[in-house]
Amino acid sequence: MTDNAEISRVGVVGCGVMGAGLAEISAKAGLDVLVAVTSTTSEQAGRKRIERSLANAVAKGKLGEDERDSLLERITFTTDIGDFADRQLVVEAVTEHEPTKLKIFSQLDAVLEDDEAILATNTSSLSIMRIARATERPGQVIGTHFFNPVPVLPLVEVVGSLLTEQSAHDRLAAFLTDVLGKEVVRAPDRSGFVVNALLVPFLMAAMRMVESGFAAAADIDRGMTLGCAHPMGPLRLADLIGLDTLHAVATEMYEEHKEPLHAPPPLLARMVDGGLLGKKSGRGFYDYR
């Protein structure tokens, strides 16, 4: 491969909220998209996520019905990671759990036939270096931090490790901007990257205010939306991101930096223990039922 235009076959591992969004934008760009799932149940759930998103786009007049149908035809599913052999770019988008990601990257490394295929992990806090070392091609491993919802938000943080080849970094950045229409921020391989290094301490501080009784969640959010022109308050944003995801990210950041502002407060840990994960579970700092 010599330039981003040659990337036409994309693989996505996982079809949760992020994986479904990645599959959708790749298909919209006219690419051949193969999605790896763990079961037929996962496939059905992932397909429904994509179909719901496209139905919304059609309802808003952003996508024609014929376009939707042809887009869906470009997305296929598999439960066999071996089917990724011909992929030129693979983006892993499973849960923020390092052992799981390491296993997937080892498997992908064994099946990909193209030595220049790029292996990207969609992560918001994990070490790209550690993930890269699970392969025999660390120079082709890179981090991508897409933002939810993927079809709407334009930003992607691109994170290379000390072993990532500059050519892979440049090719992926060009592909993201020229083919997928995203805006790229280059970030260092440090837990939190750029955005979460600023965002997570802010969200943890808002949670501590609730935990201590300093202020109610609704008042904190109204203060930041009406007083600081934030489009969404920190507690409602936390619910949207997922409190389990935030707990994992904050924990990883604290483990690396040992900065008290990163440490998840006990309230967050208890909410996660109780299954109060935010919007996706129906209840977090707000009730969505």
PDB file of C-alpha atoms in Angstrom:
ATOM      1  CA  MET A   1       0.000   0.000   0.000  1.00  0.00           C
ATOM      2  CA  THR A   2       1.275   3.429  -0.860  1.00  0.00           C
ATOM      3  CA  ASP A   3      -1.601   5.774  -0.047  1.00  0.00           C
ATOM      4  CA  ASN A   4      -4.930   5.884   1.745  1.00  0.00           C
ATOM      5  CA  ALA A   5      -6.939   5.536  -1.493  1.00  0.00           C
ATOM      6  CA  GLU A   6      -5.833   1.909  -1.686  1.00  0.00           C
ATOM      7  CA  ILE A   7      -7.607   1.008   1.553  1.00  0.00           C
ATOM      8  CA  SER A   8     -10.873  -0.457   0.338  1.00  0.00           C
ATOM      9  CA  ARG A   9     -11.347  -3.499   2.590  1.00  0.00           C
ATOM     10  CA  VAL A  10     -11.959  -2.615   6.226  1.00  0.00           C
ATOM     11  CA  GLY A  11     -12.505  -4.925   9.170  1.00  0.00           C
ATOM     12  CA  VAL A  12     -14.249  -3.948  12.403  1.00  0.00           C
ATOM     13  CA  VAL A  13     -13.986  -6.173  15.469  1.00  0.00           C
ATOM     14  CA  GLY A  14     -17.060  -5.781  17.642  1.00  0.00           C
ATOM     15  CA  CYS A  15     -20.452  -4.273  16.847  1.00  0.00           C
ATOM     16  CA  GLY A  16     -21.459  -2.490  20.011  1.00  0.00           C
ATOM     17  CA  VAL A  17     -22.167   1.229  19.940  1.00  0.00           C
ATOM     18  CA  MET A  18     -18.693   2.155  18.657  1.00  0.00           C
ATOM     19  CA  GLY A  19     -18.239  -0.807  16.311  1.00  0.00           C
ATOM     20  CA  ALA A  20     -21.634  -0.238  14.703  1.00  0.00           C
ATOM     21  CA  GLY A  21     -20.769   3.420  14.142  1.00  0.00           C
ATOM     22  CA  LEU A  22     -17.417   2.506  12.599  1.00  0.00           C
ATOM     23  CA  ALA A  23     -19.057  -0.005  10.269  1.00  0.00           C
ATOM     24  CA  GLU A  24     -21.642   2.580   9.240  1.00  0.00           C
ATOM     25  CA  ILE A  25     -19.221   5.387   8.361  1.00  0.00           C
ATOM     26  CA  SER A  26     -16.931   2.960   6.517  1.00  0.00           C
ATOM     27  CA  ALA A  27     -19.815   1.676   4.402  1.00  0.00           C
ATOM     28  CA  LYS A  28     -20.952   5.263   3.750  1.00  0.00           C
ATOM     29  CA  ALA A  29     -17.483   5.893   2.319  1.00  0.00           C
ATOM     30  CA  GLY A  30     -18.063   3.074  -0.189  1.00  0.00           C
ATOM     31  CA  LEU A  31     -15.764   0.564   1.501  1.00  0.00           C
ATOM     32  CA  ASP A  32     -16.119  -3.190   1.784  1.00  0.00           C
ATOM     33  CA  VAL A  33     -16.807  -3.700   5.511  1.00  0.00           C
ATOM     34  CA  LEU A  34     -16.477  -6.972   7.397  1.00  0.00           C
ATOM     35  CA  VAL A  35     -17.577  -7.021  11.041  1.00  0.00           C
ATOM     36  CA  ALA A  36     -16.439  -9.698  13.501  1.00  0.00           C
ATOM     37  CA  VAL A  37     -18.925 -10.632  16.228  1.00  0.00           C
ATOM     38  CA  THR A  38     -18.979 -13.373  18.850  1.00  0.00           C
ATOM     39  CA  SER A  39     -22.379 -14.873  18.033  1.00  0.00           C
ATOM     40  CA  THR A  40     -25.513 -14.601  15.901  1.00  0.00           C
ATOM     41  CA  THR A  41     -27.113 -12.758  18.822  1.00  0.00           C
ATOM     42  CA  SER A  42     -24.338 -10.154  18.694  1.00  0.00           C
ATOM     43  CA  GLU A  43     -24.770  -9.886  14.935  1.00  0.00           C
ATOM     44  CA  GLN A  44     -28.501  -9.259  15.259  1.00  0.00           C
ATOM     45  CA  ALA A  45     -27.964  -6.592  17.917  1.00  0.00           C
ATOM     46  CA  GLY A  46     -25.221  -4.902  15.887  1.00  0.00           C
ATOM     47  CA  ARG A  47     -27.238  -4.969  12.690  1.00  0.00           C
ATOM     48  CA  LYS A  48     -30.193  -3.387  14.503  1.00  0.00           C
ATOM     49  CA  ARG A  49     -27.940  -0.587  15.796  1.00  0.00           C
ATOM     50  CA  ILE A  50     -26.794   0.196  12.279  1.00  0.00           C
ATOM     51  CA  GLU A  51     -30.308  -0.011  10.856  1.00  0.00           C
ATOM     52  CA  ARG A  52     -31.688   2.321  13.548  1.00  0.00           C
ATOM     53  CA  SER A  53     -28.986   4.877  12.853  1.00  0.00           C
ATOM     54  CA  LEU A  54     -29.617   4.743   9.119  1.00  0.00           C
ATOM     55  CA  ALA A  55     -33.390   4.969   9.640  1.00  0.00           C
ATOM     56  CA  ASN A  56     -32.819   8.194  11.567  1.00  0.00           C
ATOM     57  CA  ALA A  57     -30.665   9.530   8.732  1.00  0.00           C
ATOM     58  CA  VAL A  58     -33.385   8.683   6.200  1.00  0.00           C
ATOM     59  CA  ALA A  59     -36.075  10.295   8.377  1.00  0.00           C
ATOM     60  CA  LYS A  60     -34.017  13.490   8.573  1.00  0.00           C
ATOM     61  CA  GLY A  61     -33.492  13.554   4.811  1.00  0.00           C
ATOM     62  CA  LYS A  62     -29.753  13.017   5.102  1.00  0.00           C
ATOM     63  CA  LEU A  63     -29.844   9.664   3.322  1.00  0.00           C
ATOM     64  CA  GLY A  64     -32.043   8.217   0.571  1.00  0.00           C
ATOM     65  CA  GLU A  65     -33.653   4.802   0.905  1.00  0.00           C
ATOM     66  CA  ASP A  66     -31.668   3.457  -2.052  1.00  0.00           C
ATOM     67  CA  GLU A  67     -28.456   4.744  -0.481  1.00  0.00           C
ATOM     68  CA  ARG A  68     -29.383   3.065   2.794  1.00  0.00           C
ATOM     69  CA  ASP A  69     -29.997  -0.263   1.074  1.00  0.00           C
ATOM     70  CA  SER A  70     -26.733  -0.191  -0.871  1.00  0.00           C
ATOM     71  CA  LEU A  71     -24.858   0.838   2.272  1.00  0.00           C
ATOM     72  CA  LEU A  72     -26.234  -2.139   4.195  1.00  0.00           C
ATOM     73  CA  GLU A  73     -25.173  -4.454   1.376  1.00  0.00           C
ATOM     74  CA  ARG A  74     -21.560  -3.367   1.878  1.00  0.00           C
ATOM     75  CA  ILE A  75     -21.564  -4.618   5.501  1.00  0.00           C
ATOM     76  CA  THR A  76     -21.140  -8.332   6.175  1.00  0.00           C
ATOM     77  CA  PHE A  77     -20.686 -10.203   9.451  1.00  0.00           C
ATOM     78  CA  THR A  78     -18.563 -13.117  10.564  1.00  0.00           C
ATOM     79  CA  THR A  79     -17.846 -15.054  13.737  1.00  0.00           C
ATOM     80  CA  ASP A  80     -14.506 -16.277  12.335  1.00  0.00           C
ATOM     81  CA  ILE A  81     -11.571 -13.880  12.749  1.00  0.00           C
ATOM     82  CA  GLY A  82      -9.811 -15.868  10.024  1.00  0.00           C
ATOM     83  CA  ASP A  83     -12.105 -14.193   7.486  1.00  0.00           C
ATOM     84  CA  PHE A  84     -10.112 -10.994   8.066  1.00  0.00           C
ATOM     85  CA  ALA A  85      -7.146 -12.351   6.085  1.00  0.00           C
ATOM     86  CA  ASP A  86      -7.614  -9.920   3.172  1.00  0.00           C
ATOM     87  CA  ARG A  87      -8.348  -6.794   5.224  1.00  0.00           C
ATOM     88  CA  GLN A  88      -6.119  -3.742   4.674  1.00  0.00           C
ATOM     89  CA  LEU A  89      -7.266  -1.917   7.803  1.00  0.00           C
ATOM     90  CA  VAL A  90      -8.774  -3.443  10.931  1.00  0.00           C
ATOM     91  CA  VAL A  91     -10.243  -1.372  13.740  1.00  0.00           C
ATOM     92  CA  GLU A  92     -10.847  -3.238  16.988  1.00  0.00           C
ATOM     93  CA  ALA A  93     -13.760  -1.776  18.952  1.00  0.00           C
ATOM     94  CA  VAL A  94     -14.468  -4.138  21.816  1.00  0.00           C
ATOM     95  CA  THR A  95     -14.839  -3.279  25.483  1.00  0.00           C
ATOM     96  CA  GLU A  96     -12.072  -1.295  27.233  1.00  0.00           C
ATOM     97  CA  HIS A  97     -10.480  -4.463  28.635  1.00  0.00           C
ATOM     98  CA  GLU A  98      -6.787  -4.903  27.887  1.00  0.00           C
ATOM     99  CA  PRO A  99      -6.542  -8.741  28.076  1.00  0.00           C
ATOM    100  CA  THR A 100      -9.390  -9.023  25.573  1.00  0.00           C
ATOM    101  CA  LYS A 101      -7.746  -6.576  23.203  1.00  0.00           C
ATOM    102  CA  LEU A 102      -4.360  -8.330  23.499  1.00  0.00           C
ATOM    103  CA  LYS A 103      -5.948 -11.645  22.540  1.00  0.00           C
ATOM    104  CA  ILE A 104      -7.694 -10.110  19.527  1.00  0.00           C
ATOM    105  CA  PHE A 105      -4.532  -8.424  18.268  1.00  0.00           C
ATOM    106  CA  SER A 106      -2.584 -11.652  18.554  1.00  0.00           C
ATOM    107  CA  GLN A 107      -5.270 -13.403  16.504  1.00  0.00           C
ATOM    108  CA  LEU A 108      -5.385 -10.649  13.884  1.00  0.00           C
ATOM    109  CA  ASP A 109      -1.600 -10.651  13.561  1.00  0.00           C
ATOM    110  CA  ALA A 110      -1.714 -14.361  12.749  1.00  0.00           C
ATOM    111  CA  VAL A 111      -4.352 -14.111   9.989  1.00  0.00           C
ATOM    112  CA  LEU A 112      -3.694 -10.821   8.158  1.00  0.00           C
ATOM    113  CA  GLU A 113      -1.929 -11.508   4.858  1.00  0.00           C
ATOM    114  CA  ASP A 114      -0.893  -7.924   4.024  1.00  0.00           C
ATOM    115  CA  ASP A 115       2.295  -6.999   5.895  1.00  0.00           C
ATOM    116  CA  GLU A 116       1.354  -3.326   5.600  1.00  0.00           C
ATOM    117  CA  ALA A 117      -2.189  -3.754   6.905  1.00  0.00           C
ATOM    118  CA  ILE A 118      -2.881  -1.309   9.725  1.00  0.00           C
ATOM    119  CA  LEU A 119      -4.132  -2.647  13.048  1.00  0.00           C
ATOM    120  CA  ALA A 120      -5.984   0.024  15.033  1.00  0.00           C
ATOM    121  CA  THR A 121      -7.381  -0.250  18.538  1.00  0.00           C
ATOM    122  CA  ASN A 122     -10.245   2.047  19.412  1.00  0.00           C
ATOM    123  CA  THR A 123      -9.396   2.967  22.975  1.00  0.00           C
ATOM    124  CA  SER A 124      -9.693   5.997  25.191  1.00  0.00           C
ATOM    125  CA  SER A 125      -7.014   5.180  27.749  1.00  0.00           C
ATOM    126  CA  LEU A 126      -5.040   1.968  27.164  1.00  0.00           C
ATOM    127  CA  SER A 127      -1.357   1.746  26.251  1.00  0.00           C
ATOM    128  CA  ILE A 128      -0.824   1.391  22.514  1.00  0.00           C
ATOM    129  CA  MET A 129       2.656   0.049  23.180  1.00  0.00           C
ATOM    130  CA  ARG A 130       1.386  -2.879  25.240  1.00  0.00           C
ATOM    131  CA  ILE A 131      -1.223  -3.743  22.621  1.00  0.00           C
ATOM    132  CA  ALA A 132       1.345  -3.457  19.810  1.00  0.00           C
ATOM    133  CA  ARG A 133       3.644  -5.905  21.595  1.00  0.00           C
ATOM    134  CA  ALA A 134       0.955  -8.587  21.303  1.00  0.00           C
ATOM    135  CA  THR A 135       1.813  -8.716  17.573  1.00  0.00           C
ATOM    136  CA  GLU A 136       4.814  -9.344  15.379  1.00  0.00           C
ATOM    137  CA  ARG A 137       4.130  -6.081  13.543  1.00  0.00           C
ATOM    138  CA  PRO A 138       4.185  -3.331  16.208  1.00  0.00           C
ATOM    139  CA  GLY A 139       5.080  -0.760  13.569  1.00  0.00           C
ATOM    140  CA  GLN A 140       1.621  -1.168  12.022  1.00  0.00           C
ATOM    141  CA  VAL A 141      -0.314  -0.920  15.299  1.00  0.00           C
ATOM    142  CA  ILE A 142      -1.886   2.400  16.203  1.00  0.00           C
ATOM    143  CA  GLY A 143      -4.565   3.814  18.475  1.00  0.00           C
ATOM    144  CA  THR A 144      -7.742   5.519  17.319  1.00  0.00           C
ATOM    145  CA  HIS A 145     -10.078   7.253  19.745  1.00  0.00           C
ATOM    146  CA  PHE A 146     -13.380   7.857  17.959  1.00  0.00           C
ATOM    147  CA  PHE A 147     -16.138   9.723  19.777  1.00  0.00           C
ATOM    148  CA  ASN A 148     -19.739   8.663  20.315  1.00  0.00           C
ATOM    149  CA  PRO A 149     -21.860   8.875  18.226  1.00  0.00           C
ATOM    150  CA  VAL A 150     -19.290   7.977  15.585  1.00  0.00           C
ATOM    151  CA  PRO A 151     -21.406   8.999  12.540  1.00  0.00           C
ATOM    152  CA  VAL A 152     -21.969  12.476  14.045  1.00  0.00           C
ATOM    153  CA  LEU A 153     -18.893  13.612  15.956  1.00  0.00           C
ATOM    154  CA  PRO A 154     -16.010  14.572  13.651  1.00  0.00           C
ATOM    155  CA  LEU A 155     -13.012  14.070  15.942  1.00  0.00           C
ATOM    156  CA  VAL A 156     -10.605  11.124  16.024  1.00  0.00           C
ATOM    157  CA  GLU A 157      -7.502  11.061  18.196  1.00  0.00           C
ATOM    158  CA  VAL A 158      -4.723   9.130  16.460  1.00  0.00           C
ATOM    159  CA  VAL A 159      -2.164   7.676  18.847  1.00  0.00           C
ATOM    160  CA  GLY A 160       1.096   6.092  17.772  1.00  0.00           C
ATOM    161  CA  SER A 161       3.392   4.199  20.123  1.00  0.00           C
ATOM    162  CA  LEU A 162       7.169   4.602  20.118  1.00  0.00           C
ATOM    163  CA  LEU A 163       7.226   1.613  17.738  1.00  0.00           C
ATOM    164  CA  THR A 164       4.569   2.819  15.282  1.00  0.00           C
ATOM    165  CA  GLU A 165       6.037   3.531  11.858  1.00  0.00           C
ATOM    166  CA  GLN A 166       5.535   7.094  10.685  1.00  0.00           C
ATOM    167  CA  SER A 167       4.226   5.825   7.351  1.00  0.00           C
ATOM    168  CA  ALA A 168       1.434   3.903   9.106  1.00  0.00           C
ATOM    169  CA  HIS A 169       0.611   6.957  11.205  1.00  0.00           C
ATOM    170  CA  ASP A 170       0.459   9.216   8.157  1.00  0.00           C
ATOM    171  CA  ARG A 171      -1.535   6.739   6.038  1.00  0.00           C
ATOM    172  CA  LEU A 172      -4.159   6.252   8.709  1.00  0.00           C
ATOM    173  CA  ALA A 173      -4.484   9.983   9.411  1.00  0.00           C
ATOM    174  CA  ALA A 174      -4.913  10.665   5.688  1.00  0.00           C
ATOM    175  CA  PHE A 175      -7.468   7.861   5.372  1.00  0.00           C
ATOM    176  CA  LEU A 176      -9.498   9.204   8.288  1.00  0.00           C
ATOM    177  CA  THR A 177      -9.614  12.723   6.844  1.00  0.00           C
ATOM    178  CA  ASP A 178      -9.774  12.067   3.088  1.00  0.00           C
ATOM    179  CA  VAL A 179     -11.964   8.954   3.057  1.00  0.00           C
ATOM    180  CA  LEU A 180     -14.006   9.031   6.267  1.00  0.00           C
ATOM    181  CA  GLY A 181     -14.212  12.819   6.506  1.00  0.00           C
ATOM    182  CA  LYS A 182     -12.965  13.035  10.089  1.00  0.00           C
ATOM    183  CA  GLU A 183     -10.815  15.644  11.826  1.00  0.00           C
ATOM    184  CA  VAL A 184      -7.628  14.245  13.344  1.00  0.00           C
ATOM    185  CA  VAL A 185      -5.795  15.215  16.512  1.00  0.00           C
ATOM    186  CA  ARG A 186      -2.448  13.499  17.013  1.00  0.00           C
ATOM    187  CA  ALA A 187      -2.042  12.438  20.615  1.00  0.00           C
ATOM    188  CA  PRO A 188       0.781  10.902  22.663  1.00  0.00           C
ATOM    189  CA  ASP A 189       0.693   7.300  23.882  1.00  0.00           C
ATOM    190  CA  ARG A 190      -0.170   8.300  27.428  1.00  0.00           C
ATOM    191  CA  SER A 191      -3.290   7.223  29.253  1.00  0.00           C
ATOM    192  CA  GLY A 192      -6.109   9.677  28.516  1.00  0.00           C
ATOM    193  CA  PHE A 193      -4.451  11.040  25.363  1.00  0.00           C
ATOM    194  CA  VAL A 194      -5.487  14.688  24.844  1.00  0.00           C
ATOM    195  CA  VAL A 195      -9.255  14.867  25.285  1.00  0.00           C
ATOM    196  CA  ASN A 196      -9.669  12.581  28.296  1.00  0.00           C
ATOM    197  CA  ALA A 197      -6.637  14.110  30.010  1.00  0.00           C
ATOM    198  CA  LEU A 198      -8.801  17.242  30.252  1.00  0.00           C
ATOM    199  CA  LEU A 199     -12.279  15.701  30.359  1.00  0.00           C
ATOM    200  CA  VAL A 200     -11.943  12.924  32.960  1.00  0.00           C
ATOM    201  CA  PRO A 201     -10.770  15.142  35.858  1.00  0.00           C
ATOM    202  CA  PHE A 202     -13.702  17.468  35.062  1.00  0.00           C
ATOM    203  CA  LEU A 203     -16.225  14.606  35.152  1.00  0.00           C
ATOM    204  CA  MET A 204     -14.725  13.109  38.321  1.00  0.00           C
ATOM    205  CA  ALA A 205     -14.907  16.534  40.014  1.00  0.00           C
ATOM    206  CA  ALA A 206     -18.605  16.830  39.118  1.00  0.00           C
ATOM    207  CA  MET A 207     -19.248  13.370  40.596  1.00  0.00           C
ATOM    208  CA  ARG A 208     -17.441  14.321  43.805  1.00  0.00           C
ATOM    209  CA  MET A 209     -19.677  17.374  44.099  1.00  0.00           C
ATOM    210  CA  VAL A 210     -22.738  15.111  43.943  1.00  0.00           C
ATOM    211  CA  GLU A 211     -21.168  12.549  46.292  1.00  0.00           C
ATOM    212  CA  SER A 212     -20.374  15.172  48.950  1.00  0.00           C
ATOM    213  CA  GLY A 213     -23.790  16.809  48.727  1.00  0.00           C
ATOM    214  CA  PHE A 214     -22.225  20.032  47.462  1.00  0.00           C
ATOM    215  CA  ALA A 215     -24.762  20.260  44.614  1.00  0.00           C
ATOM    216  CA  ALA A 216     -27.373  18.151  42.799  1.00  0.00           C
ATOM    217  CA  ALA A 217     -26.582  16.650  39.409  1.00  0.00           C
ATOM    218  CA  ALA A 218     -29.258  18.733  37.658  1.00  0.00           C
ATOM    219  CA  ASP A 219     -27.923  21.975  39.169  1.00  0.00           C
ATOM    220  CA  ILE A 220     -24.335  21.152  38.215  1.00  0.00           C
ATOM    221  CA  ASP A 221     -25.398  20.408  34.657  1.00  0.00           C
ATOM    222  CA  ARG A 222     -27.553  23.540  34.381  1.00  0.00           C
ATOM    223  CA  GLY A 223     -24.640  25.593  35.652  1.00  0.00           C
ATOM    224  CA  MET A 224     -22.289  24.302  32.985  1.00  0.00           C
ATOM    225  CA  THR A 225     -24.766  24.430  30.096  1.00  0.00           C
ATOM    226  CA  LEU A 226     -26.262  27.847  30.887  1.00  0.00           C
ATOM    227  CA  GLY A 227     -23.222  29.467  32.473  1.00  0.00           C
ATOM    228  CA  CYS A 228     -20.378  28.043  30.390  1.00  0.00           C
ATOM    229  CA  ALA A 229     -22.177  27.281  27.098  1.00  0.00           C
ATOM    230  CA  HIS A 230     -21.404  23.560  27.292  1.00  0.00           C
ATOM    231  CA  PRO A 231     -23.785  21.629  25.022  1.00  0.00           C
ATOM    232  CA  MET A 232     -24.285  19.033  27.778  1.00  0.00           C
ATOM    233  CA  GLY A 233     -23.595  19.024  31.500  1.00  0.00           C
ATOM    234  CA  PRO A 234     -20.864  16.769  32.938  1.00  0.00           C
ATOM    235  CA  LEU A 235     -23.205  14.298  34.685  1.00  0.00           C
ATOM    236  CA  ARG A 236     -25.488  13.835  31.690  1.00  0.00           C
ATOM    237  CA  LEU A 237     -22.380  13.454  29.523  1.00  0.00           C
ATOM    238  CA  ALA A 238     -21.075  10.815  31.917  1.00  0.00           C
ATOM    239  CA  ASP A 239     -24.364   8.929  31.581  1.00  0.00           C
ATOM    240  CA  LEU A 240     -24.082   9.110  27.793  1.00  0.00           C
ATOM    241  CA  ILE A 241     -20.498   7.835  27.754  1.00  0.00           C
ATOM    242  CA  GLY A 242     -21.350   5.009  30.152  1.00  0.00           C
ATOM    243  CA  LEU A 243     -20.348   5.004  33.808  1.00  0.00           C
ATOM    244  CA  ASP A 244     -18.606   1.635  33.493  1.00  0.00           C
ATOM    245  CA  THR A 245     -16.525   2.975  30.618  1.00  0.00           C
ATOM    246  CA  LEU A 246     -15.653   6.105  32.570  1.00  0.00           C
ATOM    247  CA  HIS A 247     -14.708   4.069  35.634  1.00  0.00           C
ATOM    248  CA  ALA A 248     -12.359   1.935  33.517  1.00  0.00           C
ATOM    249  CA  VAL A 249     -10.798   4.981  31.843  1.00  0.00           C
ATOM    250  CA  ALA A 250     -10.347   6.899  35.106  1.00  0.00           C
ATOM    251  CA  THR A 251      -8.842   3.845  36.789  1.00  0.00           C
ATOM    252  CA  GLU A 252      -6.373   3.333  33.943  1.00  0.00           C
ATOM    253  CA  MET A 253      -5.392   7.005  34.004  1.00  0.00           C
ATOM    254  CA  TYR A 254      -4.884   6.958  37.768  1.00  0.00           C
ATOM    255  CA  GLU A 255      -2.776   3.802  37.566  1.00  0.00           C
ATOM    256  CA  GLU A 256      -0.456   5.442  35.041  1.00  0.00           C
ATOM    257  CA  HIS A 257      -0.257   9.018  36.323  1.00  0.00           C
ATOM    258  CA  LYS A 258      -1.054   8.604  40.049  1.00  0.00           C
ATOM    259  CA  GLU A 259      -2.869  11.923  39.873  1.00  0.00           C
ATOM    260  CA  PRO A 260      -5.638  12.131  42.531  1.00  0.00           C
ATOM    261  CA  LEU A 261      -7.884  14.108  40.202  1.00  0.00           C
ATOM    262  CA  HIS A 262      -8.082  11.018  37.955  1.00  0.00           C
ATOM    263  CA  ALA A 263      -9.182   8.614  40.700  1.00  0.00           C
ATOM    264  CA  PRO A 264     -12.809   7.470  40.373  1.00  0.00           C
ATOM    265  CA  PRO A 265     -14.815   8.457  43.464  1.00  0.00           C
ATOM    266  CA  PRO A 266     -16.510   5.723  45.536  1.00  0.00           C
ATOM    267  CA  LEU A 267     -19.929   6.849  44.279  1.00  0.00           C
ATOM    268  CA  LEU A 268     -18.959   5.976  40.711  1.00  0.00           C
ATOM    269  CA  ALA A 269     -17.654   2.563  41.762  1.00  0.00           C
ATOM    270  CA  ARG A 270     -20.881   1.787  43.651  1.00  0.00           C
ATOM    271  CA  MET A 271     -23.057   2.855  40.726  1.00  0.00           C
ATOM    272  CA  VAL A 272     -21.128   0.562  38.402  1.00  0.00           C
ATOM    273  CA  ASP A 273     -21.346  -2.286  40.924  1.00  0.00           C
ATOM    274  CA  GLY A 274     -25.114  -1.781  40.999  1.00  0.00           C
ATOM    275  CA  GLY A 275     -25.518  -1.794  37.238  1.00  0.00           C
ATOM    276  CA  LEU A 276     -26.394   1.911  37.116  1.00  0.00           C
ATOM    277  CA  LEU A 277     -24.354   2.542  33.999  1.00  0.00           C
ATOM    278  CA  GLY A 278     -26.101   5.582  32.585  1.00  0.00           C
ATOM    279  CA  LYS A 279     -28.308   5.914  29.543  1.00  0.00           C
ATOM    280  CA  LYS A 280     -27.537   2.439  28.169  1.00  0.00           C
ATOM    281  CA  SER A 281     -28.830   0.742  31.333  1.00  0.00           C
ATOM    282  CA  GLY A 282     -31.768   3.108  31.823  1.00  0.00           C
ATOM    283  CA  ARG A 283     -30.433   4.752  34.958  1.00  0.00           C
ATOM    284  CA  GLY A 284     -27.311   6.588  36.067  1.00  0.00           C
ATOM    285  CA  PHE A 285     -27.187  10.109  37.454  1.00  0.00           C
ATOM    286  CA  TYR A 286     -30.527  10.474  35.662  1.00  0.00           C
ATOM    287  CA  ASP A 287     -33.431   8.085  35.137  1.00  0.00           C
ATOM    288  CA  TYR A 288     -34.034   7.224  31.453  1.00  0.00           C
ATOM    289  CA  ARG A 289     -36.672   4.556  31.967  1.00  0.00           C
TER     290      ARG A 289
END
